[in-house]
N, CA, C and O atoms as a GROMACS GRO file, in nm:
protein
  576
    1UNK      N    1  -4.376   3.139   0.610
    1UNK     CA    2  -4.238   3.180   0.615
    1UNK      C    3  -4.189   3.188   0.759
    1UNK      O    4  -4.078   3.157   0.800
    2UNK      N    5  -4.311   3.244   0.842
    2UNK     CA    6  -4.233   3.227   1.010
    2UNK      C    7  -4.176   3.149   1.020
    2UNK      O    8  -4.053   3.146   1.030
    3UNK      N    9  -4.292   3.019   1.022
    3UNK     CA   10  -4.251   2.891   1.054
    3UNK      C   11  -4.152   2.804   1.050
    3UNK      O   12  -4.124   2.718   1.134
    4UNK      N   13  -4.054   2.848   0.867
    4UNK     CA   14  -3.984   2.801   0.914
    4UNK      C   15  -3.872   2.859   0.941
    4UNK      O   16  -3.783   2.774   0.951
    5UNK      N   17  -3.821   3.002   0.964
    5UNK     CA   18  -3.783   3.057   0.990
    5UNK      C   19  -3.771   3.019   1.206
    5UNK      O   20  -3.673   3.001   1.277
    6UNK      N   21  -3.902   3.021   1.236
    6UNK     CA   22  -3.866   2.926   1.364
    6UNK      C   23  -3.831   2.835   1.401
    6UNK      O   24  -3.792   2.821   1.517
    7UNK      N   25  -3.833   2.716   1.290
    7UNK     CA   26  -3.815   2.569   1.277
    7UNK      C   27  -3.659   2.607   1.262
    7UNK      O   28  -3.597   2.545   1.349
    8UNK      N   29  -3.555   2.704   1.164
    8UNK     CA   30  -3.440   2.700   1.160
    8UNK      C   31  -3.358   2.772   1.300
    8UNK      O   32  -3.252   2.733   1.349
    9UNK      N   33  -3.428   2.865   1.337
    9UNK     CA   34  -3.388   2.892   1.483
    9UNK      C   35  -3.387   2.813   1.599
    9UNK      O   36  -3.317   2.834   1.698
   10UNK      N   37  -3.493   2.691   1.576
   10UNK     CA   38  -3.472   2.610   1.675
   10UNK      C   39  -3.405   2.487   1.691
   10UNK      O   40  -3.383   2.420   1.792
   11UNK      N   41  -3.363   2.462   1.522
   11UNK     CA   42  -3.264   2.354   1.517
   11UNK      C   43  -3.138   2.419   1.505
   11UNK      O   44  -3.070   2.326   1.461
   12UNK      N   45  -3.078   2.496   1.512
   12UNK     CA   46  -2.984   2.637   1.565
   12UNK      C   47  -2.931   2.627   1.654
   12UNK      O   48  -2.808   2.630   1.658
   13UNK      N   49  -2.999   2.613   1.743
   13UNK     CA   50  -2.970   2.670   1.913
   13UNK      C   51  -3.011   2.536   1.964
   13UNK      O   52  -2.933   2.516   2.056
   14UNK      N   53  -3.087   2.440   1.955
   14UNK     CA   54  -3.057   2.300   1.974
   14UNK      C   55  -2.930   2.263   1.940
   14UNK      O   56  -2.899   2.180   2.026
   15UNK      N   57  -2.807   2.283   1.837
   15UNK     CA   58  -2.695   2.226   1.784
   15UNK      C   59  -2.614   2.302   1.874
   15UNK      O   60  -2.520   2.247   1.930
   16UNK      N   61  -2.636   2.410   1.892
   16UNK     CA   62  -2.499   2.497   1.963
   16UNK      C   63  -2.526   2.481   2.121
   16UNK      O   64  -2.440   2.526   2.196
   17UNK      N   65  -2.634   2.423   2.173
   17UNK     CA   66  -2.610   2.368   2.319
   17UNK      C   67  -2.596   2.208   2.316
   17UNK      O   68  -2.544   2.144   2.408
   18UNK      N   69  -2.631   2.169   2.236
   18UNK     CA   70  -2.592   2.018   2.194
   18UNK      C   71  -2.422   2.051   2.255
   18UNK      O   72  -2.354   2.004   2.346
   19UNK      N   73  -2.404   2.143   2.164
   19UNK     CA   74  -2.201   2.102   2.125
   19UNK      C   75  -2.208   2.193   2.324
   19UNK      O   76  -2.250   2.102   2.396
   20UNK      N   77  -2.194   2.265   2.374
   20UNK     CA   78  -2.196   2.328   2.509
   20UNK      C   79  -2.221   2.250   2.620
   20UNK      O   80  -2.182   2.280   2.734
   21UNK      N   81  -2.300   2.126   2.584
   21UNK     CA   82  -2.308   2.051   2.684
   21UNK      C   83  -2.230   1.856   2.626
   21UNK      O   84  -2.295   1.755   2.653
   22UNK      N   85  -2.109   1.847   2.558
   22UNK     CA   86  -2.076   1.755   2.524
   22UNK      C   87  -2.106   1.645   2.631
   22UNK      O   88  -2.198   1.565   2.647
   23UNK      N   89  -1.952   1.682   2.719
   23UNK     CA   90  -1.956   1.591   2.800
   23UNK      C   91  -2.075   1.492   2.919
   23UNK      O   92  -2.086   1.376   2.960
   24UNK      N   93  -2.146   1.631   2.937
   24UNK     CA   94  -2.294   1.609   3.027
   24UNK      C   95  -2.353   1.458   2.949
   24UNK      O   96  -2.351   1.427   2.830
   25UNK      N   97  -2.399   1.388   3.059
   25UNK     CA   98  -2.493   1.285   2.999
   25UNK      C   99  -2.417   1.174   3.077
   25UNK      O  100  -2.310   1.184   3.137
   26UNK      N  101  -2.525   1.031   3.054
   26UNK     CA  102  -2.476   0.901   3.125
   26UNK      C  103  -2.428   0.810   3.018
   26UNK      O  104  -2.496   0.773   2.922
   27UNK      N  105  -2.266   0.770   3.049
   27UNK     CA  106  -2.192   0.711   2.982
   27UNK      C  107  -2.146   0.592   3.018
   27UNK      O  108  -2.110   0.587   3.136
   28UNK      N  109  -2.130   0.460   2.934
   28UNK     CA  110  -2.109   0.331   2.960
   28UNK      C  111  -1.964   0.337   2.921
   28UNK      O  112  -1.902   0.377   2.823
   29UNK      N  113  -1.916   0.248   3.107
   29UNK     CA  114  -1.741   0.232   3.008
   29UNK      C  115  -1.773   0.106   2.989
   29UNK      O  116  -1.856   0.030   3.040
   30UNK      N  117  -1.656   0.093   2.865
   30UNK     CA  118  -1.681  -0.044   2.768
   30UNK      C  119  -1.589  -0.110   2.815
   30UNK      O  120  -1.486  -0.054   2.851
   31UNK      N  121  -1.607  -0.279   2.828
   31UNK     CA  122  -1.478  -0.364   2.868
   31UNK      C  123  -1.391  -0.353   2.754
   31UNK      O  124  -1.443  -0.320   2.648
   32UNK      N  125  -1.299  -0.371   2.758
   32UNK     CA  126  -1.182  -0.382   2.640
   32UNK      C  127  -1.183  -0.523   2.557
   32UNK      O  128  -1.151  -0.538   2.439
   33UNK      N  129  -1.218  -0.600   2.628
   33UNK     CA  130  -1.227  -0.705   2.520
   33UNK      C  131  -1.353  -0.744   2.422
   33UNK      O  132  -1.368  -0.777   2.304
   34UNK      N  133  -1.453  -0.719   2.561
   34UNK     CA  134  -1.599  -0.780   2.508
   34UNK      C  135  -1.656  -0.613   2.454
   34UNK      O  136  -1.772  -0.624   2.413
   35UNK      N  137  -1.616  -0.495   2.446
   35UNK     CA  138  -1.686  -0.409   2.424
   35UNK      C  139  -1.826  -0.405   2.512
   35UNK      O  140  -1.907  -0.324   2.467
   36UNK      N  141  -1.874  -0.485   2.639
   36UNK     CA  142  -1.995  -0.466   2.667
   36UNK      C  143  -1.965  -0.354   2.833
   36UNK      O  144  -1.863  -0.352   2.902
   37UNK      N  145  -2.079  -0.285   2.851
   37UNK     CA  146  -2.047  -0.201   2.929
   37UNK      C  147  -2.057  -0.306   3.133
   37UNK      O  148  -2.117  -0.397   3.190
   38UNK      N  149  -1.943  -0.197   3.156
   38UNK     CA  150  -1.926  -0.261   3.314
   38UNK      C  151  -1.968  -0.165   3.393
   38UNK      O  152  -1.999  -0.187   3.511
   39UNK      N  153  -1.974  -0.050   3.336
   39UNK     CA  154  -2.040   0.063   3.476
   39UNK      C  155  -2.166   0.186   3.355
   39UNK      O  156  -2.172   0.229   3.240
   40UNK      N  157  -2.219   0.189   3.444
   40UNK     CA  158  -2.278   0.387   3.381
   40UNK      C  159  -2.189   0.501   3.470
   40UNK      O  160  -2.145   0.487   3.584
   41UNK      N  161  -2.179   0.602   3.392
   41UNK     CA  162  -2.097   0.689   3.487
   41UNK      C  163  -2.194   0.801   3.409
   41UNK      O  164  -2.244   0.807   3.297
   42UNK      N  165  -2.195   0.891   3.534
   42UNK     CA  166  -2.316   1.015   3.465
   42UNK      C  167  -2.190   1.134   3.494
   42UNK      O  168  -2.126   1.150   3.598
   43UNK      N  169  -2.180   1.204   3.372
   43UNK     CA  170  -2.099   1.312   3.390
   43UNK      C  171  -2.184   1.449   3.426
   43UNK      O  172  -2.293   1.472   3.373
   44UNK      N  173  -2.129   1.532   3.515
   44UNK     CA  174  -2.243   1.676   3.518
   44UNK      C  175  -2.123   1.783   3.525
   44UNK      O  176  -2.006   1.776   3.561
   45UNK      N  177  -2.199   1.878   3.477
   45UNK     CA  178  -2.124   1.985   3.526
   45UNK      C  179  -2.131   2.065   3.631
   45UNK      O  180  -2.237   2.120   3.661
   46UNK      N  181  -2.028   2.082   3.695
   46UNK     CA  182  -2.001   2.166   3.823
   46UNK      C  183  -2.071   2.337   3.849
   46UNK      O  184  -2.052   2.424   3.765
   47UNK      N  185  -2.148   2.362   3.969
   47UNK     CA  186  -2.141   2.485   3.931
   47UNK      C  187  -2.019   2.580   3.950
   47UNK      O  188  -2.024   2.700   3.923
   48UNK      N  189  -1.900   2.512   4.004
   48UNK     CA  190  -1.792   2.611   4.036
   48UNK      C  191  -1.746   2.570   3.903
   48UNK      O  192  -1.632   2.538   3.938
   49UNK      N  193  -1.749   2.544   3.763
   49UNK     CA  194  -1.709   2.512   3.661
   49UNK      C  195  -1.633   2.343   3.644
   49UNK      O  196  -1.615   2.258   3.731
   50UNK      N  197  -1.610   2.340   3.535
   50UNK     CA  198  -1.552   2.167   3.488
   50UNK      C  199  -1.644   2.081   3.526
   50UNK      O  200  -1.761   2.115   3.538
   51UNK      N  201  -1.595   1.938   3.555
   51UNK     CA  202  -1.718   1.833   3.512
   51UNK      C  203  -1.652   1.757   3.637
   51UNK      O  204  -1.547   1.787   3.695
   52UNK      N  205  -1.756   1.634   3.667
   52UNK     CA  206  -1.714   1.523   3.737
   52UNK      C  207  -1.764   1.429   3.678
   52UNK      O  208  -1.830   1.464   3.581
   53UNK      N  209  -1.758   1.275   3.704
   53UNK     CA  210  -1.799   1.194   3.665
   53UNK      C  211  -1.841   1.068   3.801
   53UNK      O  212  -1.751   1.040   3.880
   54UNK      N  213  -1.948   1.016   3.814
   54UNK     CA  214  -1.981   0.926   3.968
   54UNK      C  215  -2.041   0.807   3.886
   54UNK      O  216  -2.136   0.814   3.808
   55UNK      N  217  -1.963   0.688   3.920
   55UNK     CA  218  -2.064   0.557   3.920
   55UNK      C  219  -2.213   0.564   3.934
   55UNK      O  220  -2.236   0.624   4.039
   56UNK      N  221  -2.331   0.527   3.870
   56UNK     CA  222  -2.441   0.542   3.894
   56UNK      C  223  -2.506   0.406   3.892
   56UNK      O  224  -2.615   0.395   3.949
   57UNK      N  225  -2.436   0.269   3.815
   57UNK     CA  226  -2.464   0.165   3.757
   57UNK      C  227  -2.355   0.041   3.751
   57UNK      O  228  -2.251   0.078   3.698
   58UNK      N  229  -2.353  -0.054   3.780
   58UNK     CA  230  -2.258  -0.122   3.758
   58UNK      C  231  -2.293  -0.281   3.679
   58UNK      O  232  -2.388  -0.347   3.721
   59UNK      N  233  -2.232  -0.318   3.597
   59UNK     CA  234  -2.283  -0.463   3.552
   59UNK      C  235  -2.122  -0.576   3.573
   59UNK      O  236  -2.025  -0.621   3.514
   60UNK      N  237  -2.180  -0.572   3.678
   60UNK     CA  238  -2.055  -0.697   3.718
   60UNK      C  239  -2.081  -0.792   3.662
   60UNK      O  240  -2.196  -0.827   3.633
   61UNK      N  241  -1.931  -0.882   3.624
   61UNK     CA  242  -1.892  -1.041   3.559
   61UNK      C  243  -1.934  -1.122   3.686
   61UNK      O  244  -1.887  -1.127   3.799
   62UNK      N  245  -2.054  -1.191   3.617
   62UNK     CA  246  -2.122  -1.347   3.684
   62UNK      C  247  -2.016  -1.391   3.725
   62UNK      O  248  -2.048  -1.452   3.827
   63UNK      N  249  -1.891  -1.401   3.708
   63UNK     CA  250  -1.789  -1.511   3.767
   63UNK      C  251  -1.717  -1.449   3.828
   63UNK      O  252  -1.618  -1.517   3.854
   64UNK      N  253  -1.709  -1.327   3.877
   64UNK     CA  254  -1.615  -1.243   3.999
   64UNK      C  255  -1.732  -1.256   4.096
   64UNK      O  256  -1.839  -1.312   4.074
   65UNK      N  257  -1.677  -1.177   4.239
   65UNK     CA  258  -1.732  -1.143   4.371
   65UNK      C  259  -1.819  -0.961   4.326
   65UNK      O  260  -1.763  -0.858   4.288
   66UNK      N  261  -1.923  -0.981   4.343
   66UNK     CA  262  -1.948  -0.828   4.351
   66UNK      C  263  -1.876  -0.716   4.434
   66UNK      O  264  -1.913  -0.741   4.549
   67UNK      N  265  -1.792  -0.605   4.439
   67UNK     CA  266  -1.776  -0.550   4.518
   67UNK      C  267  -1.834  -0.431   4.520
   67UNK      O  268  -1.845  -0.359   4.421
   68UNK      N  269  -1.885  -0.398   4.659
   68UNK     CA  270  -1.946  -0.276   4.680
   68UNK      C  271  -1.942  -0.178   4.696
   68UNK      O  272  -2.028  -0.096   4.664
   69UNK      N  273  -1.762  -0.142   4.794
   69UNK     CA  274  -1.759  -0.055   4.825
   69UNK      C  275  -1.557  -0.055   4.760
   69UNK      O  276  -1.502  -0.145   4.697
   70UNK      N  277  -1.493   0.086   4.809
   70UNK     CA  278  -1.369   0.133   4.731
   70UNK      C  279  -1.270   0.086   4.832
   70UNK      O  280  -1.199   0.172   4.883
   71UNK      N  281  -1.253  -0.051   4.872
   71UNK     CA  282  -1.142  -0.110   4.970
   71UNK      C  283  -1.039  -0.023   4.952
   71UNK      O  284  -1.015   0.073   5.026
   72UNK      N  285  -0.974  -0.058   4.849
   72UNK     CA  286  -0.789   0.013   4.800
   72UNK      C  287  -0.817   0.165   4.798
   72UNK      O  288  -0.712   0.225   4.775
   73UNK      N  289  -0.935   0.259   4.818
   73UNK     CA  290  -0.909   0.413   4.793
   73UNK      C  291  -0.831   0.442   4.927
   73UNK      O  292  -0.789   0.363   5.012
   74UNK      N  293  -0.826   0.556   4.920
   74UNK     CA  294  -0.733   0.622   5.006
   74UNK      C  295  -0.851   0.746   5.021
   74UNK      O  296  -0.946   0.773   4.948
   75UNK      N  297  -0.807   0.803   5.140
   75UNK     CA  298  -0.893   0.954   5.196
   75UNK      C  299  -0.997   0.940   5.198
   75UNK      O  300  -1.047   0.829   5.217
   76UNK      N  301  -1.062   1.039   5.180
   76UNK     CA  302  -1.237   1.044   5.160
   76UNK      C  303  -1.312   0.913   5.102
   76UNK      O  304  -1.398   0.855   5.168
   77UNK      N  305  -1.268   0.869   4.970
   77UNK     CA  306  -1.295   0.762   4.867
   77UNK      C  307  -1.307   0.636   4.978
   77UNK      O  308  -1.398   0.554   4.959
   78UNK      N  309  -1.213   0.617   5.098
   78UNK     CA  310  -1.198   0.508   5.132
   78UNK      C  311  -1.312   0.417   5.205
   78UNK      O  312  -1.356   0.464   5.310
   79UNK      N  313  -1.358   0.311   5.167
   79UNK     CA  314  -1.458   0.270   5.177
   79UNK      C  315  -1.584   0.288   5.158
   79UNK      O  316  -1.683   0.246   5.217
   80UNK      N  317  -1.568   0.372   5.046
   80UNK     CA  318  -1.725   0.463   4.991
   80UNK      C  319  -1.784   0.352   4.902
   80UNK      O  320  -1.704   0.282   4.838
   81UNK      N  321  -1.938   0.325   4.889
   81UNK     CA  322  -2.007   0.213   4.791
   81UNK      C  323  -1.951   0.301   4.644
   81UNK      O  324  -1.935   0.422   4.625
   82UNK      N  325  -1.935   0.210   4.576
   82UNK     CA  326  -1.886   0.194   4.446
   82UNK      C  327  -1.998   0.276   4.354
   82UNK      O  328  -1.978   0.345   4.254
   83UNK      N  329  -2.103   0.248   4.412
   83UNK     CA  330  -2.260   0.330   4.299
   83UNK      C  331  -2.244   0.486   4.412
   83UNK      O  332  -2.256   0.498   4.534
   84UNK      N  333  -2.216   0.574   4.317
   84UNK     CA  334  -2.202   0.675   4.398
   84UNK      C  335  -2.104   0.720   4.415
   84UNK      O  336  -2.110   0.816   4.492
   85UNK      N  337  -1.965   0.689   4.362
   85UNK     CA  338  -1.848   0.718   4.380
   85UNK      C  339  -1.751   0.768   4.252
   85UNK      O  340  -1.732   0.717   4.141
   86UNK      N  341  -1.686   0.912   4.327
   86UNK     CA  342  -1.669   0.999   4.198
   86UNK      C  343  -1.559   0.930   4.154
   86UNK      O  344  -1.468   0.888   4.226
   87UNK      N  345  -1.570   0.917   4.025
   87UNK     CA  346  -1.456   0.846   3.945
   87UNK      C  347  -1.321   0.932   3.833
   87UNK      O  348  -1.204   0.903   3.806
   88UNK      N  349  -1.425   1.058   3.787
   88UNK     CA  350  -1.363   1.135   3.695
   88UNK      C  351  -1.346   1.276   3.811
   88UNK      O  352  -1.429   1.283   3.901
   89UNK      N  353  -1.247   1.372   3.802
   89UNK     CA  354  -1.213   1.446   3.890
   89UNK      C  355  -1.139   1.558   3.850
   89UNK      O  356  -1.031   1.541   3.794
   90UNK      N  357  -1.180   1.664   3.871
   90UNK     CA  358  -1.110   1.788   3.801
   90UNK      C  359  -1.119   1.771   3.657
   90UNK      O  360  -1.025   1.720   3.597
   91UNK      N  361  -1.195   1.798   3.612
   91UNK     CA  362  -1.207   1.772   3.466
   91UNK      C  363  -1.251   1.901   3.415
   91UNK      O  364  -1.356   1.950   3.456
   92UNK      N  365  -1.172   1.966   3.321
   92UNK     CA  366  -1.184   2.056   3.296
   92UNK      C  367  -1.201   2.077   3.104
   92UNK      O  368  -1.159   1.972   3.055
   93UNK      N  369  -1.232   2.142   3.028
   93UNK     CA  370  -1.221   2.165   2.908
   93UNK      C  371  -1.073   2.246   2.831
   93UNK      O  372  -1.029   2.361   2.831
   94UNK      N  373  -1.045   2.154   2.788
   94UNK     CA  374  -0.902   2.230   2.715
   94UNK      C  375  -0.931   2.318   2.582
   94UNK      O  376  -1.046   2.340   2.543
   95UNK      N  377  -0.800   2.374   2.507
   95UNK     CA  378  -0.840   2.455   2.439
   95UNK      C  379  -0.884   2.357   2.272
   95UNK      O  380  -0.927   2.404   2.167
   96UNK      N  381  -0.858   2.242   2.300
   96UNK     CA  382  -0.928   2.140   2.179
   96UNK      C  383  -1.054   2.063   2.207
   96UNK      O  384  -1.087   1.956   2.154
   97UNK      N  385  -1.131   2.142   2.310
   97UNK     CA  386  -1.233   2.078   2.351
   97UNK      C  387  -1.262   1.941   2.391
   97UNK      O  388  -1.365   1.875   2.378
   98UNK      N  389  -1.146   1.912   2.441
   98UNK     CA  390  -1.128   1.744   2.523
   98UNK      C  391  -1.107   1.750   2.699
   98UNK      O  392  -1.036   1.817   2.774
   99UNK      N  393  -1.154   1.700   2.708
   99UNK     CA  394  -1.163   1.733   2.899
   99UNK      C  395  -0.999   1.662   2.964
   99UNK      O  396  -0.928   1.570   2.923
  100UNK      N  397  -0.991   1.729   3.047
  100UNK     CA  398  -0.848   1.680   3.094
  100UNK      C  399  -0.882   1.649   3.265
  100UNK      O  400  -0.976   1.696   3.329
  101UNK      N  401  -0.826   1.600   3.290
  101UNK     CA  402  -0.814   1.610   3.457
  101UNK      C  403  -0.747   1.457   3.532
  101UNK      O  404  -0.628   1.424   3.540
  102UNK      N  405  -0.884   1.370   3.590
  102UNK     CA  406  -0.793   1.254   3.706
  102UNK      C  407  -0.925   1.184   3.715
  102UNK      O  408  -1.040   1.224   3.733
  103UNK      N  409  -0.855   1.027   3.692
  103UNK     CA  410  -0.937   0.939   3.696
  103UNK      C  411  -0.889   0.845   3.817
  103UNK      O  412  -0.773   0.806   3.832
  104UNK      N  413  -1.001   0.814   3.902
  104UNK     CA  414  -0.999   0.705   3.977
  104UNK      C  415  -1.004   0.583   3.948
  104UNK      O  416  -1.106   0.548   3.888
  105UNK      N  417  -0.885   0.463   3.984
  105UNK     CA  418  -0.949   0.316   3.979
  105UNK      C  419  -0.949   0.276   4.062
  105UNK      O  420  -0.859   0.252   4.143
  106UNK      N  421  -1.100   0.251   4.060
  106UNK     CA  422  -1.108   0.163   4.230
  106UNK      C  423  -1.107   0.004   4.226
  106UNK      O  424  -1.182  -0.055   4.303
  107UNK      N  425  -1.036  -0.058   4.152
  107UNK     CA  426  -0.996  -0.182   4.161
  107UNK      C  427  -0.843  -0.143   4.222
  107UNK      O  428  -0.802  -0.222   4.308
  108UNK      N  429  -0.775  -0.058   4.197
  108UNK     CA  430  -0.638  -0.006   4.277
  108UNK      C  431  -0.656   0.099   4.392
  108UNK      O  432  -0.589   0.081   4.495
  109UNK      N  433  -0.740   0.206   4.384
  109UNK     CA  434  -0.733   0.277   4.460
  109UNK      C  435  -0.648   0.427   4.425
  109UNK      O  436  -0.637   0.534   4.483
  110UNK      N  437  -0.588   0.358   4.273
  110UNK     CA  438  -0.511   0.509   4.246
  110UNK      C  439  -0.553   0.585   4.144
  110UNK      O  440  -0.610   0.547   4.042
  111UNK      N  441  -0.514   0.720   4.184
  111UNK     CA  442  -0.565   0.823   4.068
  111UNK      C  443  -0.428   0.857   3.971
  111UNK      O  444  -0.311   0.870   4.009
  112UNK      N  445  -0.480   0.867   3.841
  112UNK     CA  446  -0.422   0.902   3.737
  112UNK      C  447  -0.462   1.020   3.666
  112UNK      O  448  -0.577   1.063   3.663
  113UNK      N  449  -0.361   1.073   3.609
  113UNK     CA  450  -0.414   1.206   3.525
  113UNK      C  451  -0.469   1.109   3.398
  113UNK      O  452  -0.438   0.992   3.375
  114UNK      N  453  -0.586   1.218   3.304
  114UNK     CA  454  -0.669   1.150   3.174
  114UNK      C  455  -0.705   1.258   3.119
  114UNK      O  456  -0.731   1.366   3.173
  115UNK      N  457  -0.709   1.215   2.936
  115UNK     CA  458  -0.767   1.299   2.859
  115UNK      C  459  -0.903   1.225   2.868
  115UNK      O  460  -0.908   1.115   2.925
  116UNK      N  461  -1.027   1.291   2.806
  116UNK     CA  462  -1.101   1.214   2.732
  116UNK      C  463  -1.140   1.271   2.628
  116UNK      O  464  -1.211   1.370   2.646
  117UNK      N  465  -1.120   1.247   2.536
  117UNK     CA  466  -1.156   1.284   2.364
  117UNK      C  467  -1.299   1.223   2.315
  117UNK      O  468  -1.335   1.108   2.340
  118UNK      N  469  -1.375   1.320   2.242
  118UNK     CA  470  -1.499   1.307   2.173
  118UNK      C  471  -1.450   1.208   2.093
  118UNK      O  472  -1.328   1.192   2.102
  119UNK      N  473  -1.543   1.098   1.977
  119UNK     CA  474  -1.511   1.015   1.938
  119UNK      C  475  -1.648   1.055   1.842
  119UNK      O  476  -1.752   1.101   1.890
  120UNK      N  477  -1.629   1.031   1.709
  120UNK     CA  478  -1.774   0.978   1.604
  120UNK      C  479  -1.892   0.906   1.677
  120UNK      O  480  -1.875   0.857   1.789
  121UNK      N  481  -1.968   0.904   1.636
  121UNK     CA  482  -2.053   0.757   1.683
  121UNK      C  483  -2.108   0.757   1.846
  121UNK      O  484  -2.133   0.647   1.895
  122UNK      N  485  -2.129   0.888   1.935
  122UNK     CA  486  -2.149   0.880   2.058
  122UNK      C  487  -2.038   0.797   2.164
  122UNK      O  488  -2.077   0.716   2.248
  123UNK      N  489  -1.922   0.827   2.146
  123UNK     CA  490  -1.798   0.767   2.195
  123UNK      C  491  -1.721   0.897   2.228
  123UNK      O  492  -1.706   1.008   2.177
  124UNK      N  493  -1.671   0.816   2.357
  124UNK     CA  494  -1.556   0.910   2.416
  124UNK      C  495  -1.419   0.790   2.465
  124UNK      O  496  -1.429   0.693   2.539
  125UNK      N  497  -1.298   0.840   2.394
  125UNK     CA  498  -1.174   0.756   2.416
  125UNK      C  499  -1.114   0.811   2.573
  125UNK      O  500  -1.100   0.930   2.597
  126UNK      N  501  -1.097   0.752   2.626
  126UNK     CA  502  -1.043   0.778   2.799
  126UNK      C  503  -0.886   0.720   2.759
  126UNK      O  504  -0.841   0.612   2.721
  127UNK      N  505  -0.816   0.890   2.796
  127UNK     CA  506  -0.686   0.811   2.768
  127UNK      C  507  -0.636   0.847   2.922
  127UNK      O  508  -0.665   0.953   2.977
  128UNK      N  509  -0.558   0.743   2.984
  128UNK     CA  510  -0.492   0.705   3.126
  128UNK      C  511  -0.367   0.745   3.118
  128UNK      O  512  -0.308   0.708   3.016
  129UNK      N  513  -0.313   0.803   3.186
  129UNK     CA  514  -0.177   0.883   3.192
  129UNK      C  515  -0.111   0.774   3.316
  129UNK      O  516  -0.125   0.798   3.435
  130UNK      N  517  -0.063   0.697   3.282
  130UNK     CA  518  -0.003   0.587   3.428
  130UNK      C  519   0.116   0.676   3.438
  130UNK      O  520   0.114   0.769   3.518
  131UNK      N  521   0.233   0.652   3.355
  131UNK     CA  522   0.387   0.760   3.378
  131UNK      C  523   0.413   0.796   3.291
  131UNK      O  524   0.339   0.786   3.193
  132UNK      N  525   0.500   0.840   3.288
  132UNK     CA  526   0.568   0.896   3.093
  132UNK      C  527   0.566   0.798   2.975
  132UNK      O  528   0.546   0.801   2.854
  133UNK      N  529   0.599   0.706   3.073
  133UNK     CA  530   0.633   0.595   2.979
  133UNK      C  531   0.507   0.486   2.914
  133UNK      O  532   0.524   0.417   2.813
  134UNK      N  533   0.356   0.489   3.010
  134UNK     CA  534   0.308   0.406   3.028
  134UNK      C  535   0.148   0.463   2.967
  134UNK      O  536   0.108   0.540   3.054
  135UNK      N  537   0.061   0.456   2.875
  135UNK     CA  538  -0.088   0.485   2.926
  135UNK      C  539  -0.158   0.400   2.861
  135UNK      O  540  -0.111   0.328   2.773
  136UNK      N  541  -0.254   0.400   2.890
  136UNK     CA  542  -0.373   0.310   2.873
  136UNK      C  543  -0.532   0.358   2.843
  136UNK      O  544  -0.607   0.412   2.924
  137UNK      N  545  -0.564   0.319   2.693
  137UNK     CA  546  -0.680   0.372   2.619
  137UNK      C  547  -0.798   0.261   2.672
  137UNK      O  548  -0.774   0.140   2.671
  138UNK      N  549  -0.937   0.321   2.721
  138UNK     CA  550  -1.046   0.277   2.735
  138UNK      C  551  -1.113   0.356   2.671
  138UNK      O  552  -1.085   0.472   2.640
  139UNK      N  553  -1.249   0.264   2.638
  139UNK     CA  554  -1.421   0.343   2.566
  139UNK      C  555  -1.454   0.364   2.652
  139UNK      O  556  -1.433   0.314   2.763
  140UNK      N  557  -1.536   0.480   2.606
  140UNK     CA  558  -1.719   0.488   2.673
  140UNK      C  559  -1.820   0.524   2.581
  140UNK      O  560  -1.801   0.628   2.518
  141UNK      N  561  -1.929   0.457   2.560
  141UNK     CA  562  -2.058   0.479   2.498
  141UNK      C  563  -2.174   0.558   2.543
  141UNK      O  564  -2.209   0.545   2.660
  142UNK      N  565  -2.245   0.644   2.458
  142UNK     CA  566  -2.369   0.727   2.518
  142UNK      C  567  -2.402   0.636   2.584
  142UNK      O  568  -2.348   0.536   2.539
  143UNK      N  569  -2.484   0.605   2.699
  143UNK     CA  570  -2.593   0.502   2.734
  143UNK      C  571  -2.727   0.575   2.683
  143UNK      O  572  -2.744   0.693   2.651
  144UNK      N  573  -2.834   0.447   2.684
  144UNK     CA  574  -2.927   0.507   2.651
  144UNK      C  575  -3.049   0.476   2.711
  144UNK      O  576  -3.151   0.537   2.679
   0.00000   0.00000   0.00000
């Protein structure tokens, strides 16, 4: 009877830090057309609270130029190597448990405000806040 009385306590408290640590973990954004991943991005959490997100991986298209480093950033970002460079920013947890904050593109150099929403299936939808008028939905997949 301990046993499984321990066995249910420990699949318990495995589920409720499961859900406490959503966002944490290394995530593939997906191209939009081909669905295959172009970067890993490892999300962590902050100890002053909220999350970040940094390039860790990149799988560049055979038929572009590799680039290495963040030409178009601005400030700090500017000219930083691309593996290593924070992408997700102020990211914080809202009261629907979807992270909010500012995403970097460093093919532009500009930051945008972003939701990112949990998704079924080890997926998170990255939604891009361009203007009122304008946003733009990307994937990301657990990596594994």
């Amino acid at each position: 009877m301990k046993k499984y009385l321990f066995l249910i306590l420990i699949l318990v408290s495995s589920k409720l830090f499961a859900a406490d640590v959503w966002p944490v973990g290394k995530w593939n954004m997906l191209d939009d057309f081909t669905e295959l991943p172009e970067a890993t991005i490892q999300i962590t959490a902050l100890k002053t609270g909220g999350f970040e997100g940094k390039i860790i991986e990149v799988f560049p298209d055979p038929e572009d130029d590799p680039v290495d480093v963040c030409k178009p950033c601005e400030g700090t970002d500017k000219n930083k190597p691309i593996i290593g460079l924070v992408v997700f920013k102020q990211l914080k947890l809202n009261a629907k448990k979807e992270l909010v904050g500012k995403v970097l593109d460093p093919d532009s150099g500009k930051i945008y405000k972003c939701e990112l929403k949990p998704l079924p299936n080890n997926r998170i939808e990255l939604h891009v806040i361009v203007n009122r008028l304008i946003t733009q939905d990307r994937y990301l997949s657990l990596a594994k």
